[in-house]
Amino acid sequence: MDLHTPRTGGPLMAVEMKNNIIVHWKPHGVPLRFYKMLITDLHHIANDINEIAGDPHAVVVFTIFAHRVFHPITFYIHEVAKIRQSVVALLSRAPQTTVIIKSGNTAGRKNIFQSDWLTMQLNTVMREMFRDVHGVIYLDVWQMTSCHYLHENIHPGPVIVANEVNLFLSYVCPI
């Protein structure tokens, strides 16, 4: 599904009738960098997960890395701890729900404010915070962006995105 949407914030929904697929997308809450964004469209991931009933056909996917490198790691740890509580509660009330966390991408940045070293630290925090939560799948796509022939970019090229989607689908739609 290609939504062909402009790069503005706000929730989106895509429906694919043939295979009965509904995708809800929401931007995470602050810190966030969009040109135009209604404050009512900002959501914290933990709060959104708390609203999900869950079932064997539900898949929850999230990633929070790129905009977090501008803040102290303690801010990130606190936010991930809240998300962890929400995921544990979701899996308690609906243990057959699939929860997938996508790691951050490399960006090729080498400055003090945004670097792959900082993103790698965030990846480590996220992986460790969810290591003992049964039912959570961690999609580690770091090497897909750092070892690919395409130039490193926080928004990777189509071939890398296709590889990431294929990896994701291998967990959601096993043969």
PDB file of C-alpha atoms in Angstrom:
ATOM      1  CA  MET A   1       0.000   0.000   0.000  1.00  0.00           C
ATOM      2  CA  ASP A   2       1.434   3.330  -1.039  1.00  0.00           C
ATOM      3  CA  LEU A   3      -0.452   6.173   0.598  1.00  0.00           C
ATOM      4  CA  HIS A   4       1.071   8.944  -1.562  1.00  0.00           C
ATOM      5  CA  THR A   5       0.667  11.371   1.303  1.00  0.00           C
ATOM      6  CA  PRO A   6       2.543  14.602   1.916  1.00  0.00           C
ATOM      7  CA  ARG A   7       5.045  14.719   4.763  1.00  0.00           C
ATOM      8  CA  THR A   8       2.791  16.322   7.304  1.00  0.00           C
ATOM      9  CA  GLY A   9       1.765  14.991  10.653  1.00  0.00           C
ATOM     10  CA  GLY A  10      -1.475  13.488  11.782  1.00  0.00           C
ATOM     11  CA  PRO A  11      -2.987  10.023  11.971  1.00  0.00           C
ATOM     12  CA  LEU A  12      -3.477   8.042   8.766  1.00  0.00           C
ATOM     13  CA  MET A  13      -5.416   4.918   7.921  1.00  0.00           C
ATOM     14  CA  ALA A  14      -5.053   2.615   4.923  1.00  0.00           C
ATOM     15  CA  VAL A  15      -7.454  -0.168   4.031  1.00  0.00           C
ATOM     16  CA  GLU A  16      -6.681  -3.058   1.699  1.00  0.00           C
ATOM     17  CA  MET A  17      -9.951  -4.929   1.111  1.00  0.00           C
ATOM     18  CA  LYS A  18      -8.629  -7.966  -0.796  1.00  0.00           C
ATOM     19  CA  ASN A  19      -6.641  -9.283   2.172  1.00  0.00           C
ATOM     20  CA  ASN A  20      -8.671  -7.557   4.902  1.00  0.00           C
ATOM     21  CA  ILE A  21      -5.794  -5.385   6.116  1.00  0.00           C
ATOM     22  CA  ILE A  22      -6.259  -2.142   8.004  1.00  0.00           C
ATOM     23  CA  VAL A  23      -3.230  -0.046   8.915  1.00  0.00           C
ATOM     24  CA  HIS A  24      -3.435   2.800  11.425  1.00  0.00           C
ATOM     25  CA  TRP A  25      -0.434   5.128  11.572  1.00  0.00           C
ATOM     26  CA  LYS A  26       0.135   7.865  14.106  1.00  0.00           C
ATOM     27  CA  PRO A  27       3.165  10.024  14.723  1.00  0.00           C
ATOM     28  CA  HIS A  28       4.666   9.706  18.161  1.00  0.00           C
ATOM     29  CA  GLY A  29       4.370  12.552  20.618  1.00  0.00           C
ATOM     30  CA  VAL A  30       6.976  15.181  21.319  1.00  0.00           C
ATOM     31  CA  PRO A  31       9.765  15.560  20.513  1.00  0.00           C
ATOM     32  CA  LEU A  32       8.657  15.598  16.904  1.00  0.00           C
ATOM     33  CA  ARG A  33       9.679  17.601  13.871  1.00  0.00           C
ATOM     34  CA  PHE A  34       6.954  18.210  11.289  1.00  0.00           C
ATOM     35  CA  TYR A  35       6.229  21.408   9.449  1.00  0.00           C
ATOM     36  CA  LYS A  36       2.506  21.371  10.173  1.00  0.00           C
ATOM     37  CA  MET A  37       0.949  19.424  12.994  1.00  0.00           C
ATOM     38  CA  LEU A  38      -2.168  19.819  15.083  1.00  0.00           C
ATOM     39  CA  ILE A  39      -1.470  19.455  18.790  1.00  0.00           C
ATOM     40  CA  THR A  40      -4.517  17.150  19.011  1.00  0.00           C
ATOM     41  CA  ASP A  41      -2.739  14.714  16.655  1.00  0.00           C
ATOM     42  CA  LEU A  42       0.196  14.227  19.010  1.00  0.00           C
ATOM     43  CA  HIS A  43       0.025  10.992  20.972  1.00  0.00           C
ATOM     44  CA  HIS A  44       2.316   9.211  23.359  1.00  0.00           C
ATOM     45  CA  ILE A  45       2.973   5.652  22.244  1.00  0.00           C
ATOM     46  CA  ALA A  46       2.271   4.254  25.719  1.00  0.00           C
ATOM     47  CA  ASN A  47      -1.180   5.879  25.792  1.00  0.00           C
ATOM     48  CA  ASP A  48      -2.031   4.560  22.326  1.00  0.00           C
ATOM     49  CA  ILE A  49      -0.999   1.020  23.299  1.00  0.00           C
ATOM     50  CA  ASN A  50      -3.182   1.274  26.415  1.00  0.00           C
ATOM     51  CA  GLU A  51      -6.198   1.855  24.138  1.00  0.00           C
ATOM     52  CA  ILE A  52      -5.618  -1.305  22.068  1.00  0.00           C
ATOM     53  CA  ALA A  53      -7.784  -4.283  23.011  1.00  0.00           C
ATOM     54  CA  GLY A  54      -5.555  -6.747  21.172  1.00  0.00           C
ATOM     55  CA  ASP A  55      -6.395 -10.113  19.645  1.00  0.00           C
ATOM     56  CA  PRO A  56      -4.682 -12.869  17.638  1.00  0.00           C
ATOM     57  CA  HIS A  57      -5.013 -10.807  14.442  1.00  0.00           C
ATOM     58  CA  ALA A  58      -3.735  -7.525  15.899  1.00  0.00           C
ATOM     59  CA  VAL A  59      -0.179  -6.425  15.223  1.00  0.00           C
ATOM     60  CA  VAL A  60       1.325  -3.454  17.073  1.00  0.00           C
ATOM     61  CA  VAL A  61       4.491  -2.017  15.555  1.00  0.00           C
ATOM     62  CA  PHE A  62       6.468   0.978  16.748  1.00  0.00           C
ATOM     63  CA  THR A  63       9.845   2.589  16.484  1.00  0.00           C
ATOM     64  CA  ILE A  64      11.134   5.657  18.326  1.00  0.00           C
ATOM     65  CA  PHE A  65      14.694   6.644  17.674  1.00  0.00           C
ATOM     66  CA  ALA A  66      15.439   9.456  15.221  1.00  0.00           C
ATOM     67  CA  HIS A  67      13.993  12.405  17.122  1.00  0.00           C
ATOM     68  CA  ARG A  68      15.185  11.124  20.480  1.00  0.00           C
ATOM     69  CA  VAL A  69      18.906  11.704  19.879  1.00  0.00           C
ATOM     70  CA  PHE A  70      18.412  15.403  20.628  1.00  0.00           C
ATOM     71  CA  HIS A  71      17.530  14.728  24.268  1.00  0.00           C
ATOM     72  CA  PRO A  72      19.316  13.163  27.249  1.00  0.00           C
ATOM     73  CA  ILE A  73      19.226   9.381  27.343  1.00  0.00           C
ATOM     74  CA  THR A  74      17.449   9.552  30.718  1.00  0.00           C
ATOM     75  CA  PHE A  75      14.456  11.114  28.924  1.00  0.00           C
ATOM     76  CA  TYR A  76      14.454   8.180  26.501  1.00  0.00           C
ATOM     77  CA  ILE A  77      14.794   5.567  29.253  1.00  0.00           C
ATOM     78  CA  HIS A  78      11.805   7.079  31.091  1.00  0.00           C
ATOM     79  CA  GLU A  79       9.694   7.054  27.912  1.00  0.00           C
ATOM     80  CA  VAL A  80      10.660   3.467  27.011  1.00  0.00           C
ATOM     81  CA  ALA A  81       9.815   2.356  30.570  1.00  0.00           C
ATOM     82  CA  LYS A  82       6.284   3.773  30.133  1.00  0.00           C
ATOM     83  CA  ILE A  83       5.933   2.017  26.776  1.00  0.00           C
ATOM     84  CA  ARG A  84       7.182  -1.226  28.335  1.00  0.00           C
ATOM     85  CA  GLN A  85       4.477  -1.017  31.032  1.00  0.00           C
ATOM     86  CA  SER A  86       1.831  -0.538  28.336  1.00  0.00           C
ATOM     87  CA  VAL A  87       3.133  -3.447  26.239  1.00  0.00           C
ATOM     88  CA  VAL A  88       3.227  -5.751  29.279  1.00  0.00           C
ATOM     89  CA  ALA A  89      -0.368  -4.767  30.105  1.00  0.00           C
ATOM     90  CA  LEU A  90      -1.457  -5.335  26.486  1.00  0.00           C
ATOM     91  CA  LEU A  91       0.138  -8.784  26.402  1.00  0.00           C
ATOM     92  CA  SER A  92      -1.467  -9.603  29.769  1.00  0.00           C
ATOM     93  CA  ARG A  93      -4.967  -8.820  28.517  1.00  0.00           C
ATOM     94  CA  ALA A  94      -4.392 -10.195  24.979  1.00  0.00           C
ATOM     95  CA  PRO A  95      -1.352 -12.524  24.952  1.00  0.00           C
ATOM     96  CA  GLN A  96      -1.840 -13.515  21.313  1.00  0.00           C
ATOM     97  CA  THR A  97      -1.316  -9.956  20.089  1.00  0.00           C
ATOM     98  CA  THR A  98       1.870  -9.538  18.059  1.00  0.00           C
ATOM     99  CA  VAL A  99       4.111  -6.693  19.251  1.00  0.00           C
ATOM    100  CA  ILE A 100       7.043  -5.695  17.056  1.00  0.00           C
ATOM    101  CA  ILE A 101       9.658  -3.048  17.790  1.00  0.00           C
ATOM    102  CA  LYS A 102      11.741  -1.838  14.852  1.00  0.00           C
ATOM    103  CA  SER A 103      15.255  -0.706  15.671  1.00  0.00           C
ATOM    104  CA  GLY A 104      16.615   2.600  14.510  1.00  0.00           C
ATOM    105  CA  ASN A 105      18.354   3.128  11.183  1.00  0.00           C
ATOM    106  CA  THR A 106      21.806   4.512  10.704  1.00  0.00           C
ATOM    107  CA  ALA A 107      21.767   8.052   9.388  1.00  0.00           C
ATOM    108  CA  GLY A 108      25.369   8.572   8.402  1.00  0.00           C
ATOM    109  CA  ARG A 109      25.550  11.552  10.762  1.00  0.00           C
ATOM    110  CA  LYS A 110      28.774  12.175  12.561  1.00  0.00           C
ATOM    111  CA  ASN A 111      28.158  15.295  14.624  1.00  0.00           C
ATOM    112  CA  ILE A 112      27.689  15.878  18.329  1.00  0.00           C
ATOM    113  CA  PHE A 113      23.943  16.523  18.055  1.00  0.00           C
ATOM    114  CA  GLN A 114      22.851  13.561  15.955  1.00  0.00           C
ATOM    115  CA  SER A 115      25.112  10.608  15.431  1.00  0.00           C
ATOM    116  CA  ASP A 116      24.852   6.920  14.784  1.00  0.00           C
ATOM    117  CA  TRP A 117      26.632   6.376  18.103  1.00  0.00           C
ATOM    118  CA  LEU A 118      23.719   8.013  19.955  1.00  0.00           C
ATOM    119  CA  THR A 119      21.161   6.026  17.970  1.00  0.00           C
ATOM    120  CA  MET A 120      23.048   2.827  18.719  1.00  0.00           C
ATOM    121  CA  GLN A 121      22.807   3.632  22.439  1.00  0.00           C
ATOM    122  CA  LEU A 122      19.038   4.083  22.070  1.00  0.00           C
ATOM    123  CA  ASN A 123      18.818   0.750  20.226  1.00  0.00           C
ATOM    124  CA  THR A 124      20.661  -0.919  23.118  1.00  0.00           C
ATOM    125  CA  VAL A 125      18.338   0.638  25.711  1.00  0.00           C
ATOM    126  CA  MET A 126      15.226  -0.463  23.801  1.00  0.00           C
ATOM    127  CA  ARG A 127      16.496  -4.014  23.293  1.00  0.00           C
ATOM    128  CA  GLU A 128      17.458  -4.392  26.962  1.00  0.00           C
ATOM    129  CA  MET A 129      14.196  -2.924  28.278  1.00  0.00           C
ATOM    130  CA  PHE A 130      12.178  -5.491  26.316  1.00  0.00           C
ATOM    131  CA  ARG A 131      14.549  -8.458  26.478  1.00  0.00           C
ATOM    132  CA  ASP A 132      12.535 -10.332  29.110  1.00  0.00           C
ATOM    133  CA  VAL A 133       9.062  -9.460  27.785  1.00  0.00           C
ATOM    134  CA  HIS A 134       7.734 -12.666  26.252  1.00  0.00           C
ATOM    135  CA  GLY A 135       5.908 -12.052  22.978  1.00  0.00           C
ATOM    136  CA  VAL A 136       7.833  -8.977  21.830  1.00  0.00           C
ATOM    137  CA  ILE A 137       9.751  -9.221  18.552  1.00  0.00           C
ATOM    138  CA  TYR A 138      12.686  -6.864  18.058  1.00  0.00           C
ATOM    139  CA  LEU A 139      13.413  -6.176  14.389  1.00  0.00           C
ATOM    140  CA  ASP A 140      17.089  -5.278  14.295  1.00  0.00           C
ATOM    141  CA  VAL A 141      17.514  -3.482  10.977  1.00  0.00           C
ATOM    142  CA  TRP A 142      20.695  -1.607  11.898  1.00  0.00           C
ATOM    143  CA  GLN A 143      22.876  -3.616   9.512  1.00  0.00           C
ATOM    144  CA  MET A 144      20.387  -3.181   6.672  1.00  0.00           C
ATOM    145  CA  THR A 145      21.160   0.516   6.648  1.00  0.00           C
ATOM    146  CA  SER A 146      24.782   0.526   7.788  1.00  0.00           C
ATOM    147  CA  CYS A 147      26.024  -2.185   5.394  1.00  0.00           C
ATOM    148  CA  HIS A 148      23.996  -1.390   2.299  1.00  0.00           C
ATOM    149  CA  TYR A 149      25.503   0.139  -0.837  1.00  0.00           C
ATOM    150  CA  LEU A 150      23.050   3.040  -0.684  1.00  0.00           C
ATOM    151  CA  HIS A 151      24.145   6.193   1.104  1.00  0.00           C
ATOM    152  CA  GLU A 152      23.181   6.111   4.775  1.00  0.00           C
ATOM    153  CA  ASN A 153      20.036   8.109   5.394  1.00  0.00           C
ATOM    154  CA  ILE A 154      17.670   8.278   8.359  1.00  0.00           C
ATOM    155  CA  HIS A 155      14.945   7.703   5.746  1.00  0.00           C
ATOM    156  CA  PRO A 156      16.475   4.795   3.805  1.00  0.00           C
ATOM    157  CA  GLY A 157      15.945   4.167   0.111  1.00  0.00           C
ATOM    158  CA  PRO A 158      13.197   1.957  -1.345  1.00  0.00           C
ATOM    159  CA  VAL A 159      15.306  -1.213  -1.538  1.00  0.00           C
ATOM    160  CA  ILE A 160      16.163  -0.997   2.167  1.00  0.00           C
ATOM    161  CA  VAL A 161      12.563  -0.229   3.122  1.00  0.00           C
ATOM    162  CA  ALA A 162      11.463  -3.248   1.062  1.00  0.00           C
ATOM    163  CA  ASN A 163      13.967  -5.432   2.953  1.00  0.00           C
ATOM    164  CA  GLU A 164      12.697  -4.104   6.282  1.00  0.00           C
ATOM    165  CA  VAL A 165       9.080  -4.736   5.269  1.00  0.00           C
ATOM    166  CA  ASN A 166       9.934  -8.275   4.126  1.00  0.00           C
ATOM    167  CA  LEU A 167      11.581  -8.964   7.469  1.00  0.00           C
ATOM    168  CA  PHE A 168       8.522  -7.582   9.263  1.00  0.00           C
ATOM    169  CA  LEU A 169       6.169  -9.687   7.134  1.00  0.00           C
ATOM    170  CA  SER A 170       8.154 -12.837   7.897  1.00  0.00           C
ATOM    171  CA  TYR A 171       6.925 -12.492  11.500  1.00  0.00           C
ATOM    172  CA  VAL A 172       3.391 -11.367  10.697  1.00  0.00           C
ATOM    173  CA  CYS A 173       2.571 -13.618   7.730  1.00  0.00           C
ATOM    174  CA  PRO A 174       4.614 -16.803   8.128  1.00  0.00           C
ATOM    175  CA  ILE A 175       4.341 -19.278   5.277  1.00  0.00           C
TER     176      ILE A 175
END
